[in-house]
Structures are given as structure tokens and as C-alpha cells.
Amino acid sequence: MMLPDDLLEEIFLRLPPGEPACLVRAYLASKFWLGLLSGARFHSRYREFHGAPPMLGFVYALSSYTQTKVDKPIPRFVSTTEFAARVPDDDLAMAALTTDYIALDCHHGRVLLGDRKHNPLVVWDPMAGCLTKMQALKGQSRTSAAAVLCAVTGCDHCACHHGPFQVFFFGMSVHGAHCVIHLSVFSSETLGWSEPQTCLGLDLDDAAFIKPAPSVAIQGALYFMQGSFEDDHITGFLKYGLGSNCLSLIDAPPMRGSLIIGANTLMAMEDDSLGFAQVKRLTIYLWSRHMGSDGVASWTQPRIIDLKNLLPIQNPSGRIKLIGSLEGSDIIFVTTDLGIYELNLKSLHWKKLWGKKDVWCLFPCMSFPSPQERMISCDAAH
């Protein structure tokens, strides 16, 4: 007896998005199911039903950006599902994915790559295997930050990695006792960079150094960590409004102890607010920033989480580090003596992702692959 189409859809809608092989098996069961599940209607309903796109894997940067040679020309993509990243077929494109390149950012299903030799930046789509190599940008430096974002207004960013994108590059220059932050924007539609524009001028005492840590995108704004030129301490945050084209400073919350890189991470919380997590010994302090009735945003008192009896390893010999977060959730990524873990700050559930522990930054790759991309990636994974 054949089940009605509507009932079949309701069943298939509940297949987990983080396990693309489940839908692939359904595609291959019959031509009828393939036609039903590969249609635009089901794909749209599937994304709407599950909300935020799943994390298919992540890219990362090693401590101190040290480079090691590997056999495959993939820029450190680690799958967390039955998903295999795709690389371009031509030799020139594959050469751009050598280990000289490090991950700088990952948003909306795309990975932004750069290196320390001032070579052109590269945007890579792990699902489609497409690569966009940008022209060299003058003024590129180690003290700069960059982000890649979907360029479609009003997009839900669930499966937009095929569409147009923009790359935002924040460079810095020092003039005596002052420093200037300037912005250049790359468009995939024009395949060119905009002229650099001055965004913010500061005294060096204000420590406007953008730290090499994952940025977060919330409600039409990008947030970066800001720190000292002299050491690894965080002094605040930089906010760039995508609509207003304005860069501003945000004070850090009144933290406990020093704000050292690796001991904290920015977060885009589940309620769409800006979050900040800090670890001190075996305690996590979780802050969030909300707009008050007076129209002024401020940090809330922190939620304090004692990890002593929650850690997957007792009496860790090394310092616990926070290396990133999963946007739109209360999940952070933590390194311990046993490797990299995903920690849900609501349920306090730990999930091991990888055994490597000398990772500086982790950038999750989130998207709903198309039916064709699911089948290709699952074939490659096996």
C-alpha cells in the first residue's frame, strides 16, 4: 500500500539534517521518492522545519599559525557528519588550497582562506567544490581581520552558498601615536575590491588591534575581538554595521581576571544577542548583551558554570581553551588534553569532535546541502 505524498513528506521531514546519508538512502530507494525529495517544495519545507542549518564540519587554524604538510589539498576541513568536502578539479585551483593557506572565516557555507605571504585571498565552497581567487589586496597585513558573508538581502542563510557573496577586509595602518582601521569590500558579482575607506581612527593607547579569532554575525552586524598591541589581552570588541557602514567600539564586560586570547570567545546566542564566554581555570563565565528600556545596550550579570565535575577528563594538565562558537546556539568549542569538544552551555552536554588539541581557532561550516551535493559528498565519504 502506497502512503499519501503528504504523509511521506511528514516522515522524511523528520530525518536529521546533520546526517545527510539518511536522505541519500531515501533518494536511492525509488524514482518516485527521488522526485519527491529533490523538489524545491520539499527542500524549502525541510529547511523551514529544522530551522538553523546543521554543522557539516569545520575548518581550523593551528596554534601560532604553524603550517604542516598534509597529503590532501584540503584546507583543514574536518567532517562532523557523513559529509566529504569537495575540492576543485583543475590543478591551478587545487594549488590554492595548499596548507600555506589558513582559515580566516566561515559564514553561510563558505570558507575564507588567506596566508602569511600576502597572496590573494580565496573563498572556497566545500559543498559545491567552487573556488574564487581574489586579486591581491594592497595593505594586507597580519593585524587585519576578514569575513565572508552572503550578499543577498533578506536571505535566511540556510542554503545560500551558490549565491553572490562579499568579503570584508579590515586593514590597519599606524601613523605616529595614532592608528587607522580601513575597510575594503570584495564583491563576487563584480569580481573586484572597493576602494579602501577609513572606518575608525584611534590613539594607540586605545589598543585597536583586531585579534585573529572567529568573528560573529548578528542582526546585520559583524563583531571582532579587540586587543592590545603589546600582549594577548582582550580590551573590547569592534562592531561593524553592514547597513550603516559604521565601525564602533564596544567595551568588554567587567570580567574576572585577565582577558587572554584562548580563554574567551564571542558568541551569537540562540536569542540573537551578542554573547561572550570566558574560562578561568575550571569555571566558565557567560555574558550576554541586551538593549535596555532606555535604548542603551549593556552586559548582563554572568552565568557561572563550574566545570570541575563536568569535564570529560579529570584534573587536566593543560589549560582549557575556548576556540570558537556555533552561531545561533549556546554551543562553544573547547580544547582539553583529550582534544576538541563541543559544549552545550544549556544542557552542559559534551561531545567529542576530534582528537587534535593544538588548535587556535575553529570555524564551523553550516548549511543545508542540495540533494545533488548530499549524494556526491556521501559517495566521496565512502
mmCIF file of C-alpha atoms in Angstrom:
data_model
loop_
_atom_site.group_PDB
_atom_site.id
_atom_site.type_symbol
_atom_site.label_atom_id
_atom_site.label_comp_id
_atom_site.label_asym_id
_atom_site.label_seq_id
_atom_site.Cartn_x
_atom_site.Cartn_y
_atom_site.Cartn_z
ATOM 1 C CA MET A 1 0.000 0.000 0.000
ATOM 2 C CA MET A 2 1.419 3.371 -1.052
ATOM 3 C CA LEU A 3 1.364 6.090 1.596
ATOM 4 C CA PRO A 4 -0.051 9.501 0.593
ATOM 5 C CA ASP A 5 2.510 12.053 -0.595
ATOM 6 C CA ASP A 6 1.751 14.405 2.308
ATOM 7 C CA LEU A 7 2.351 11.662 4.869
ATOM 8 C CA LEU A 8 5.603 10.635 3.173
ATOM 9 C CA GLU A 9 6.788 14.240 3.322
ATOM 10 C CA GLU A 10 5.975 14.449 7.025
ATOM 11 C CA ILE A 11 8.054 11.326 7.641
ATOM 12 C CA PHE A 12 11.023 12.478 5.569
ATOM 13 C CA LEU A 13 10.943 15.964 7.108
ATOM 14 C CA ARG A 14 11.988 14.366 10.387
ATOM 15 C CA LEU A 15 15.191 12.838 9.033
ATOM 16 C CA PRO A 16 18.109 14.576 10.824
ATOM 17 C CA PRO A 17 19.822 17.306 8.734
ATOM 18 C CA GLY A 18 23.155 16.541 10.379
ATOM 19 C CA GLU A 19 23.151 13.069 8.799
ATOM 20 C CA PRO A 20 22.889 13.666 5.023
ATOM 21 C CA ALA A 21 23.253 9.938 4.307
ATOM 22 C CA CYS A 22 19.706 9.364 5.635
ATOM 23 C CA LEU A 23 18.146 11.425 2.850
ATOM 24 C CA VAL A 24 20.543 9.982 0.283
ATOM 25 C CA ARG A 25 19.324 6.462 1.081
ATOM 26 C CA ALA A 26 15.745 7.660 0.639
ATOM 27 C CA TYR A 27 16.648 9.272 -2.728
ATOM 28 C CA LEU A 28 18.025 5.969 -3.983
ATOM 29 C CA ALA A 29 15.125 3.818 -2.771
ATOM 30 C CA SER A 30 12.886 4.649 -5.738
ATOM 31 C CA LYS A 31 12.452 7.099 -8.590
ATOM 32 C CA PHE A 32 9.226 8.317 -7.010
ATOM 33 C CA TRP A 33 10.929 9.161 -3.716
ATOM 34 C CA LEU A 34 13.776 10.819 -5.586
ATOM 35 C CA GLY A 35 11.352 13.080 -7.416
ATOM 36 C CA LEU A 36 9.505 13.895 -4.200
ATOM 37 C CA LEU A 37 12.593 14.637 -2.091
ATOM 38 C CA SER A 38 14.610 16.538 -4.696
ATOM 39 C CA GLY A 39 11.839 19.017 -5.468
ATOM 40 C CA ALA A 40 12.004 22.658 -4.426
ATOM 41 C CA ARG A 41 8.882 22.312 -2.265
ATOM 42 C CA PHE A 42 10.317 19.592 -0.038
ATOM 43 C CA HIS A 43 13.720 21.297 0.140
ATOM 44 C CA SER A 44 12.068 24.522 1.314
ATOM 45 C CA ARG A 45 9.869 22.730 3.874
ATOM 46 C CA TYR A 46 12.868 20.737 5.157
ATOM 47 C CA ARG A 47 14.855 23.904 5.855
ATOM 48 C CA GLU A 48 11.855 25.577 7.487
ATOM 49 C CA PHE A 49 11.125 22.533 9.654
ATOM 50 C CA HIS A 50 14.659 22.263 11.027
ATOM 51 C CA GLY A 51 15.415 25.975 11.300
ATOM 52 C CA ALA A 52 19.140 26.636 11.696
ATOM 53 C CA PRO A 53 21.315 24.702 9.212
ATOM 54 C CA PRO A 54 23.380 21.815 10.576
ATOM 55 C CA MET A 55 27.115 21.900 11.140
ATOM 56 C CA LEU A 56 28.612 19.646 8.459
ATOM 57 C CA GLY A 57 32.178 20.057 9.650
ATOM 58 C CA PHE A 58 34.728 22.709 10.479
ATOM 59 C CA VAL A 59 37.958 24.317 9.334
ATOM 60 C CA TYR A 60 40.615 25.458 11.752
ATOM 61 C CA ALA A 61 43.876 27.294 12.282
ATOM 62 C CA LEU A 62 46.727 25.777 14.274
ATOM 63 C CA SER A 63 48.366 27.403 17.264
ATOM 64 C CA SER A 64 50.645 30.270 16.224
ATOM 65 C CA TYR A 65 49.501 29.580 12.632
ATOM 66 C CA THR A 66 52.159 26.925 12.230
ATOM 67 C CA GLN A 67 51.881 25.085 8.944
ATOM 68 C CA THR A 68 52.314 21.366 8.423
ATOM 69 C CA LYS A 69 52.288 19.432 5.175
ATOM 70 C CA VAL A 70 49.458 17.011 4.504
ATOM 71 C CA ASP A 71 48.699 14.677 1.635
ATOM 72 C CA LYS A 72 45.357 16.117 0.556
ATOM 73 C CA PRO A 73 44.952 19.653 -0.826
ATOM 74 C CA ILE A 74 42.067 20.437 1.549
ATOM 75 C CA PRO A 75 42.484 23.408 3.899
ATOM 76 C CA ARG A 76 41.976 21.545 7.142
ATOM 77 C CA PHE A 77 38.312 20.586 6.754
ATOM 78 C CA VAL A 78 37.167 18.081 9.380
ATOM 79 C CA SER A 79 33.774 16.447 8.796
ATOM 80 C CA THR A 80 31.469 16.007 11.788
ATOM 81 C CA THR A 81 28.813 14.212 9.702
ATOM 82 C CA GLU A 82 28.804 11.829 6.740
ATOM 83 C CA PHE A 83 29.835 14.723 4.543
ATOM 84 C CA ALA A 84 33.022 14.966 2.486
ATOM 85 C CA ALA A 85 34.294 18.369 1.407
ATOM 86 C CA ARG A 86 34.797 18.814 -2.349
ATOM 87 C CA VAL A 87 37.830 20.434 -3.944
ATOM 88 C CA PRO A 88 38.066 21.874 -7.491
ATOM 89 C CA ASP A 89 39.164 19.602 -10.301
ATOM 90 C CA ASP A 90 41.722 21.818 -12.031
ATOM 91 C CA ASP A 91 45.340 21.910 -10.856
ATOM 92 C CA LEU A 92 45.556 25.706 -10.554
ATOM 93 C CA ALA A 93 42.573 25.845 -8.229
ATOM 94 C CA MET A 94 43.807 22.923 -6.158
ATOM 95 C CA ALA A 95 47.175 24.634 -5.774
ATOM 96 C CA ALA A 96 45.385 27.475 -3.992
ATOM 97 C CA LEU A 97 44.227 25.001 -1.331
ATOM 98 C CA THR A 98 47.681 24.062 -0.093
ATOM 99 C CA THR A 99 48.499 24.207 3.596
ATOM 100 C CA ASP A 100 50.148 27.610 3.101
ATOM 101 C CA TYR A 101 46.602 28.915 3.397
ATOM 102 C CA ILE A 102 44.848 29.158 6.751
ATOM 103 C CA ALA A 103 41.184 29.602 7.613
ATOM 104 C CA LEU A 104 40.256 33.229 8.316
ATOM 105 C CA ASP A 105 36.467 32.938 8.476
ATOM 106 C CA CYS A 106 33.483 30.750 7.621
ATOM 107 C CA HIS A 107 29.932 32.018 7.192
ATOM 108 C CA HIS A 108 26.887 30.920 5.173
ATOM 109 C CA GLY A 109 28.526 27.752 3.829
ATOM 110 C CA ARG A 110 31.706 29.426 2.519
ATOM 111 C CA VAL A 111 35.269 29.358 3.826
ATOM 112 C CA LEU A 112 37.622 32.350 3.573
ATOM 113 C CA LEU A 113 41.304 31.453 3.282
ATOM 114 C CA GLY A 114 44.486 33.511 3.429
ATOM 115 C CA ASP A 115 48.172 33.095 4.114
ATOM 116 C CA ARG A 116 51.101 34.930 5.706
ATOM 117 C CA LYS A 117 52.773 35.726 2.379
ATOM 118 C CA HIS A 118 50.224 38.385 1.304
ATOM 119 C CA ASN A 119 48.943 36.199 -1.520
ATOM 120 C CA PRO A 120 45.369 36.810 -2.754
ATOM 121 C CA LEU A 121 42.532 35.699 -0.501
ATOM 122 C CA VAL A 122 40.442 32.693 -1.557
ATOM 123 C CA VAL A 123 36.780 31.780 -0.961
ATOM 124 C CA TRP A 124 36.016 28.067 -1.065
ATOM 125 C CA ASP A 125 32.616 26.325 -1.157
ATOM 126 C CA PRO A 126 33.175 22.860 0.405
ATOM 127 C CA MET A 127 29.785 21.595 -0.827
ATOM 128 C CA ALA A 128 29.990 22.547 -4.498
ATOM 129 C CA GLY A 129 33.796 22.484 -4.742
ATOM 130 C CA CYS A 130 33.876 26.012 -6.207
ATOM 131 C CA LEU A 131 36.832 28.301 -5.609
ATOM 132 C CA THR A 132 37.028 32.084 -6.056
ATOM 133 C CA LYS A 133 40.517 33.534 -6.021
ATOM 134 C CA MET A 134 40.550 37.275 -5.462
ATOM 135 C CA GLN A 135 43.034 39.758 -6.834
ATOM 136 C CA ALA A 136 45.801 40.820 -4.485
ATOM 137 C CA LEU A 137 44.775 43.446 -1.955
ATOM 138 C CA LYS A 138 47.216 46.211 -1.093
ATOM 139 C CA GLY A 139 47.856 46.755 2.580
ATOM 140 C CA GLN A 140 47.055 43.188 3.605
ATOM 141 C CA SER A 141 48.754 42.513 6.949
ATOM 142 C CA ARG A 142 48.829 40.119 9.875
ATOM 143 C CA THR A 143 46.987 42.599 12.074
ATOM 144 C CA SER A 144 43.923 42.547 9.827
ATOM 145 C CA ALA A 145 40.614 40.736 10.083
ATOM 146 C CA ALA A 146 38.301 39.478 7.356
ATOM 147 C CA ALA A 147 34.883 37.889 6.971
ATOM 148 C CA VAL A 148 32.860 36.317 4.149
ATOM 149 C CA LEU A 149 29.071 36.800 4.091
ATOM 150 C CA CYS A 150 26.126 36.130 1.793
ATOM 151 C CA ALA A 151 25.269 39.250 -0.235
ATOM 152 C CA VAL A 152 21.544 38.547 -0.706
ATOM 153 C CA THR A 153 19.275 40.917 1.234
ATOM 154 C CA GLY A 154 16.694 39.121 3.367
ATOM 155 C CA CYS A 155 18.275 35.673 2.887
ATOM 156 C CA ASP A 156 17.730 33.102 5.658
ATOM 157 C CA HIS A 157 21.273 31.776 5.043
ATOM 158 C CA CYS A 158 20.170 28.154 5.219
ATOM 159 C CA ALA A 159 21.401 27.117 1.761
ATOM 160 C CA CYS A 160 22.799 30.202 0.032
ATOM 161 C CA HIS A 161 26.351 29.115 -0.758
ATOM 162 C CA HIS A 162 25.583 29.167 -4.522
ATOM 163 C CA GLY A 163 24.586 32.841 -4.500
ATOM 164 C CA PRO A 164 26.615 36.075 -4.504
ATOM 165 C CA PHE A 165 28.862 36.889 -1.572
ATOM 166 C CA GLN A 166 31.006 39.689 -0.174
ATOM 167 C CA VAL A 167 34.348 39.651 1.627
ATOM 168 C CA PHE A 168 35.012 42.365 4.225
ATOM 169 C CA PHE A 169 38.686 43.079 4.874
ATOM 170 C CA PHE A 170 39.704 45.333 7.758
ATOM 171 C CA GLY A 171 43.266 46.608 7.376
ATOM 172 C CA MET A 172 45.237 48.734 9.806
ATOM 173 C CA SER A 173 47.888 51.416 9.477
ATOM 174 C CA VAL A 174 49.860 53.246 12.162
ATOM 175 C CA HIS A 175 50.731 56.928 11.936
ATOM 176 C CA GLY A 176 52.818 58.073 14.883
ATOM 177 C CA ALA A 177 50.674 57.813 18.026
ATOM 178 C CA HIS A 178 47.527 57.044 16.024
ATOM 179 C CA CYS A 179 46.180 54.049 14.131
ATOM 180 C CA VAL A 180 43.543 53.897 11.428
ATOM 181 C CA ILE A 181 41.257 50.978 10.576
ATOM 182 C CA HIS A 182 40.190 50.910 6.930
ATOM 183 C CA LEU A 183 37.776 48.636 5.080
ATOM 184 C CA SER A 184 37.822 47.111 1.596
ATOM 185 C CA VAL A 185 34.912 45.029 0.259
ATOM 186 C CA PHE A 186 35.124 42.339 -2.434
ATOM 187 C CA SER A 187 32.021 41.504 -4.472
ATOM 188 C CA SER A 188 31.612 38.146 -6.223
ATOM 189 C CA GLU A 189 29.360 39.885 -8.756
ATOM 190 C CA THR A 190 31.931 42.480 -9.871
ATOM 191 C CA LEU A 191 34.971 40.306 -9.008
ATOM 192 C CA GLY A 192 36.747 43.363 -7.644
ATOM 193 C CA TRP A 193 37.607 45.218 -4.450
ATOM 194 C CA SER A 194 36.172 48.560 -3.444
ATOM 195 C CA GLU A 195 38.498 51.457 -2.697
ATOM 196 C CA PRO A 196 39.689 51.371 0.937
ATOM 197 C CA GLN A 197 37.663 53.646 3.184
ATOM 198 C CA THR A 198 38.592 54.871 6.630
ATOM 199 C CA CYS A 199 36.275 53.398 9.266
ATOM 200 C CA LEU A 200 37.824 54.383 12.586
ATOM 201 C CA GLY A 201 40.766 56.401 13.877
ATOM 202 C CA LEU A 202 42.148 55.814 17.368
ATOM 203 C CA ASP A 203 45.069 56.592 19.611
ATOM 204 C CA LEU A 204 47.405 53.665 20.061
ATOM 205 C CA ASP A 205 46.553 53.734 23.771
ATOM 206 C CA ASP A 206 43.050 52.567 22.795
ATOM 207 C CA ALA A 207 44.591 49.299 21.562
ATOM 208 C CA ALA A 208 42.595 48.923 18.351
ATOM 209 C CA PHE A 209 44.326 45.726 17.318
ATOM 210 C CA ILE A 210 41.927 43.165 15.797
ATOM 211 C CA LYS A 211 42.687 39.758 17.222
ATOM 212 C CA PRO A 212 42.944 36.657 14.977
ATOM 213 C CA ALA A 213 39.838 34.969 16.407
ATOM 214 C CA PRO A 214 36.477 33.934 14.914
ATOM 215 C CA SER A 215 34.062 36.803 14.273
ATOM 216 C CA VAL A 216 30.297 36.540 14.741
ATOM 217 C CA ALA A 217 27.469 37.957 12.622
ATOM 218 C CA ILE A 218 24.282 39.070 14.407
ATOM 219 C CA GLN A 219 21.371 41.210 13.217
ATOM 220 C CA GLY A 220 23.206 42.901 10.360
ATOM 221 C CA ALA A 221 26.480 43.466 12.214
ATOM 222 C CA LEU A 222 29.920 41.855 12.441
ATOM 223 C CA TYR A 223 31.772 41.636 15.757
ATOM 224 C CA PHE A 224 35.512 41.158 16.259
ATOM 225 C CA MET A 225 37.730 40.933 19.324
ATOM 226 C CA GLN A 226 39.912 43.964 20.001
ATOM 227 C CA GLY A 227 43.121 43.797 21.972
ATOM 228 C CA SER A 228 46.494 45.161 22.940
ATOM 229 C CA PHE A 229 49.431 45.633 20.588
ATOM 230 C CA GLU A 230 51.792 44.536 23.361
ATOM 231 C CA ASP A 231 50.297 41.254 24.565
ATOM 232 C CA ASP A 232 47.451 38.761 24.102
ATOM 233 C CA HIS A 233 44.890 40.589 26.238
ATOM 234 C CA ILE A 234 41.391 41.459 25.048
ATOM 235 C CA THR A 235 40.371 45.081 25.634
ATOM 236 C CA GLY A 236 36.956 45.176 23.969
ATOM 237 C CA PHE A 237 35.140 44.490 20.711
ATOM 238 C CA LEU A 238 34.710 46.113 17.326
ATOM 239 C CA LYS A 239 31.246 46.262 15.765
ATOM 240 C CA TYR A 240 30.745 46.848 12.055
ATOM 241 C CA GLY A 241 27.178 47.654 10.959
ATOM 242 C CA LEU A 242 26.604 46.230 7.486
ATOM 243 C CA GLY A 243 23.730 48.593 6.744
ATOM 244 C CA SER A 244 25.156 51.722 8.353
ATOM 245 C CA ASN A 245 28.720 51.038 7.145
ATOM 246 C CA CYS A 246 29.881 52.184 10.579
ATOM 247 C CA LEU A 247 32.657 50.735 12.773
ATOM 248 C CA SER A 248 32.432 51.344 16.524
ATOM 249 C CA LEU A 249 33.960 50.200 19.805
ATOM 250 C CA ILE A 250 32.161 48.154 22.461
ATOM 251 C CA ASP A 251 33.513 47.809 25.984
ATOM 252 C CA ALA A 252 34.187 44.334 27.294
ATOM 253 C CA PRO A 253 32.069 43.154 30.231
ATOM 254 C CA PRO A 254 33.586 43.607 33.713
ATOM 255 C CA MET A 255 35.432 40.330 33.580
ATOM 256 C CA ARG A 256 37.103 38.315 36.297
ATOM 257 C CA GLY A 257 40.854 38.227 35.805
ATOM 258 C CA SER A 258 42.757 38.971 32.620
ATOM 259 C CA LEU A 259 41.221 38.569 29.164
ATOM 260 C CA ILE A 260 43.779 36.355 27.453
ATOM 261 C CA ILE A 261 43.371 35.090 23.889
ATOM 262 C CA GLY A 262 42.292 31.455 24.030
ATOM 263 C CA ALA A 263 40.472 31.925 27.331
ATOM 264 C CA ASN A 264 37.422 33.536 25.746
ATOM 265 C CA THR A 265 35.222 33.554 22.657
ATOM 266 C CA LEU A 266 32.498 35.682 21.107
ATOM 267 C CA MET A 267 29.085 34.087 20.569
ATOM 268 C CA ALA A 268 25.935 34.707 18.551
ATOM 269 C CA MET A 269 23.454 33.418 21.125
ATOM 270 C CA GLU A 270 20.277 31.439 20.481
ATOM 271 C CA ASP A 271 18.170 34.536 21.272
ATOM 272 C CA ASP A 272 20.137 36.510 18.631
ATOM 273 C CA SER A 273 22.043 38.536 21.218
ATOM 274 C CA LEU A 274 25.809 39.039 21.429
ATOM 275 C CA GLY A 275 27.391 36.638 23.891
ATOM 276 C CA PHE A 276 30.825 36.312 25.410
ATOM 277 C CA ALA A 277 32.279 33.308 27.219
ATOM 278 C CA GLN A 278 35.405 33.316 29.384
ATOM 279 C CA VAL A 279 37.079 30.377 31.083
ATOM 280 C CA LYS A 280 39.175 30.822 34.208
ATOM 281 C CA ARG A 281 40.712 27.626 35.498
ATOM 282 C CA LEU A 282 37.674 25.292 35.584
ATOM 283 C CA THR A 283 34.941 27.928 35.573
ATOM 284 C CA ILE A 284 33.101 29.466 32.591
ATOM 285 C CA TYR A 285 31.568 32.937 32.854
ATOM 286 C CA LEU A 286 28.871 33.505 30.236
ATOM 287 C CA TRP A 287 27.746 37.059 29.438
ATOM 288 C CA SER A 288 25.127 38.383 27.003
ATOM 289 C CA ARG A 289 24.467 41.906 25.745
ATOM 290 C CA HIS A 290 20.908 43.216 25.577
ATOM 291 C CA MET A 291 19.207 46.522 24.789
ATOM 292 C CA GLY A 292 17.620 48.156 27.833
ATOM 293 C CA SER A 293 14.368 50.112 28.025
ATOM 294 C CA ASP A 294 16.439 53.306 27.818
ATOM 295 C CA GLY A 295 17.787 52.264 24.417
ATOM 296 C CA VAL A 296 21.281 51.581 25.764
ATOM 297 C CA ALA A 297 22.868 48.138 25.347
ATOM 298 C CA SER A 298 24.661 46.648 28.341
ATOM 299 C CA TRP A 299 26.108 43.348 29.543
ATOM 300 C CA THR A 300 24.069 41.171 31.890
ATOM 301 C CA GLN A 301 25.494 39.589 35.003
ATOM 302 C CA PRO A 302 27.302 36.399 34.010
ATOM 303 C CA ARG A 303 26.013 32.898 34.310
ATOM 304 C CA ILE A 304 28.694 30.928 36.151
ATOM 305 C CA ILE A 305 29.305 27.305 35.152
ATOM 306 C CA ASP A 306 31.582 25.137 37.303
ATOM 307 C CA LEU A 307 33.248 22.559 35.052
ATOM 308 C CA LYS A 308 35.005 20.655 37.815
ATOM 309 C CA ASN A 309 32.580 17.717 37.832
ATOM 310 C CA LEU A 310 31.500 18.091 34.188
ATOM 311 C CA LEU A 311 34.757 17.772 32.305
ATOM 312 C CA PRO A 312 35.279 14.643 30.177
ATOM 313 C CA ILE A 313 38.734 14.443 31.779
ATOM 314 C CA GLN A 314 39.556 14.844 35.447
ATOM 315 C CA ASN A 315 42.479 17.002 36.589
ATOM 316 C CA PRO A 316 43.520 18.263 33.133
ATOM 317 C CA SER A 317 47.224 19.017 32.877
ATOM 318 C CA GLY A 318 46.828 21.729 30.227
ATOM 319 C CA ARG A 319 44.830 24.956 30.182
ATOM 320 C CA ILE A 320 41.289 24.635 28.847
ATOM 321 C CA LYS A 321 40.842 26.894 25.810
ATOM 322 C CA LEU A 322 37.798 28.312 24.051
ATOM 323 C CA ILE A 323 38.367 28.305 20.286
ATOM 324 C CA GLY A 324 35.011 29.249 18.737
ATOM 325 C CA SER A 325 31.236 29.012 18.889
ATOM 326 C CA LEU A 326 28.273 27.794 16.844
ATOM 327 C CA GLU A 327 26.209 30.813 15.773
ATOM 328 C CA GLY A 328 22.533 30.801 16.688
ATOM 329 C CA SER A 329 23.057 28.366 19.548
ATOM 330 C CA ASP A 330 24.510 28.214 23.050
ATOM 331 C CA ILE A 331 27.353 25.958 21.903
ATOM 332 C CA ILE A 332 31.065 26.658 22.254
ATOM 333 C CA PHE A 333 34.135 24.682 21.183
ATOM 334 C CA VAL A 334 36.664 23.733 23.845
ATOM 335 C CA THR A 335 40.094 22.098 23.778
ATOM 336 C CA THR A 336 41.229 19.784 26.570
ATOM 337 C CA ASP A 337 44.008 17.225 26.996
ATOM 338 C CA LEU A 338 41.837 14.776 25.020
ATOM 339 C CA GLY A 339 41.161 17.025 22.017
ATOM 340 C CA ILE A 340 38.348 19.272 20.763
ATOM 341 C CA TYR A 341 34.888 19.120 22.313
ATOM 342 C CA GLU A 342 31.536 20.739 21.626
ATOM 343 C CA LEU A 343 29.956 22.020 24.858
ATOM 344 C CA ASN A 344 26.270 22.926 25.041
ATOM 345 C CA LEU A 345 26.030 25.638 27.707
ATOM 346 C CA LYS A 346 22.321 24.900 28.250
ATOM 347 C CA SER A 347 22.358 21.144 28.687
ATOM 348 C CA LEU A 348 26.052 21.037 29.737
ATOM 349 C CA HIS A 349 26.429 18.094 27.348
ATOM 350 C CA TRP A 350 29.933 17.394 25.974
ATOM 351 C CA LYS A 351 30.532 15.868 22.538
ATOM 352 C CA LYS A 352 33.993 14.980 21.287
ATOM 353 C CA LEU A 353 34.707 16.219 17.753
ATOM 354 C CA TRP A 354 38.377 15.468 17.169
ATOM 355 C CA GLY A 355 41.498 14.226 18.942
ATOM 356 C CA LYS A 356 43.728 17.144 17.921
ATOM 357 C CA LYS A 357 44.282 19.755 20.638
ATOM 358 C CA ASP A 358 46.810 22.351 19.319
ATOM 359 C CA VAL A 359 44.076 24.312 17.503
ATOM 360 C CA TRP A 360 43.911 28.100 17.808
ATOM 361 C CA CYS A 361 40.598 28.873 16.069
ATOM 362 C CA LEU A 362 37.699 26.701 14.919
ATOM 363 C CA PHE A 363 35.228 27.849 12.241
ATOM 364 C CA PRO A 364 32.074 25.681 11.892
ATOM 365 C CA CYS A 365 30.698 25.155 8.382
ATOM 366 C CA MET A 366 26.883 25.280 8.447
ATOM 367 C CA SER A 367 24.479 24.749 5.551
ATOM 368 C CA PHE A 368 21.754 22.569 4.066
ATOM 369 C CA PRO A 369 23.359 20.841 1.054
ATOM 370 C CA SER A 370 21.262 20.382 -2.070
ATOM 371 C CA PRO A 371 20.137 16.817 -2.924
ATOM 372 C CA GLN A 372 22.877 16.524 -5.560
ATOM 373 C CA GLU A 373 25.533 17.761 -3.107
ATOM 374 C CA ARG A 374 24.354 15.294 -0.463
ATOM 375 C CA MET A 375 24.732 12.353 -2.841
ATOM 376 C CA ILE A 376 28.161 13.434 -4.133
ATOM 377 C CA SER A 377 29.577 14.130 -0.671
ATOM 378 C CA CYS A 378 28.244 10.865 0.753
ATOM 379 C CA ASP A 379 29.750 8.920 -2.155
ATOM 380 C CA ALA A 380 33.090 10.631 -1.504
ATOM 381 C CA ALA A 381 32.863 9.868 2.220
ATOM 382 C CA HIS A 382 32.558 6.171 1.444
#
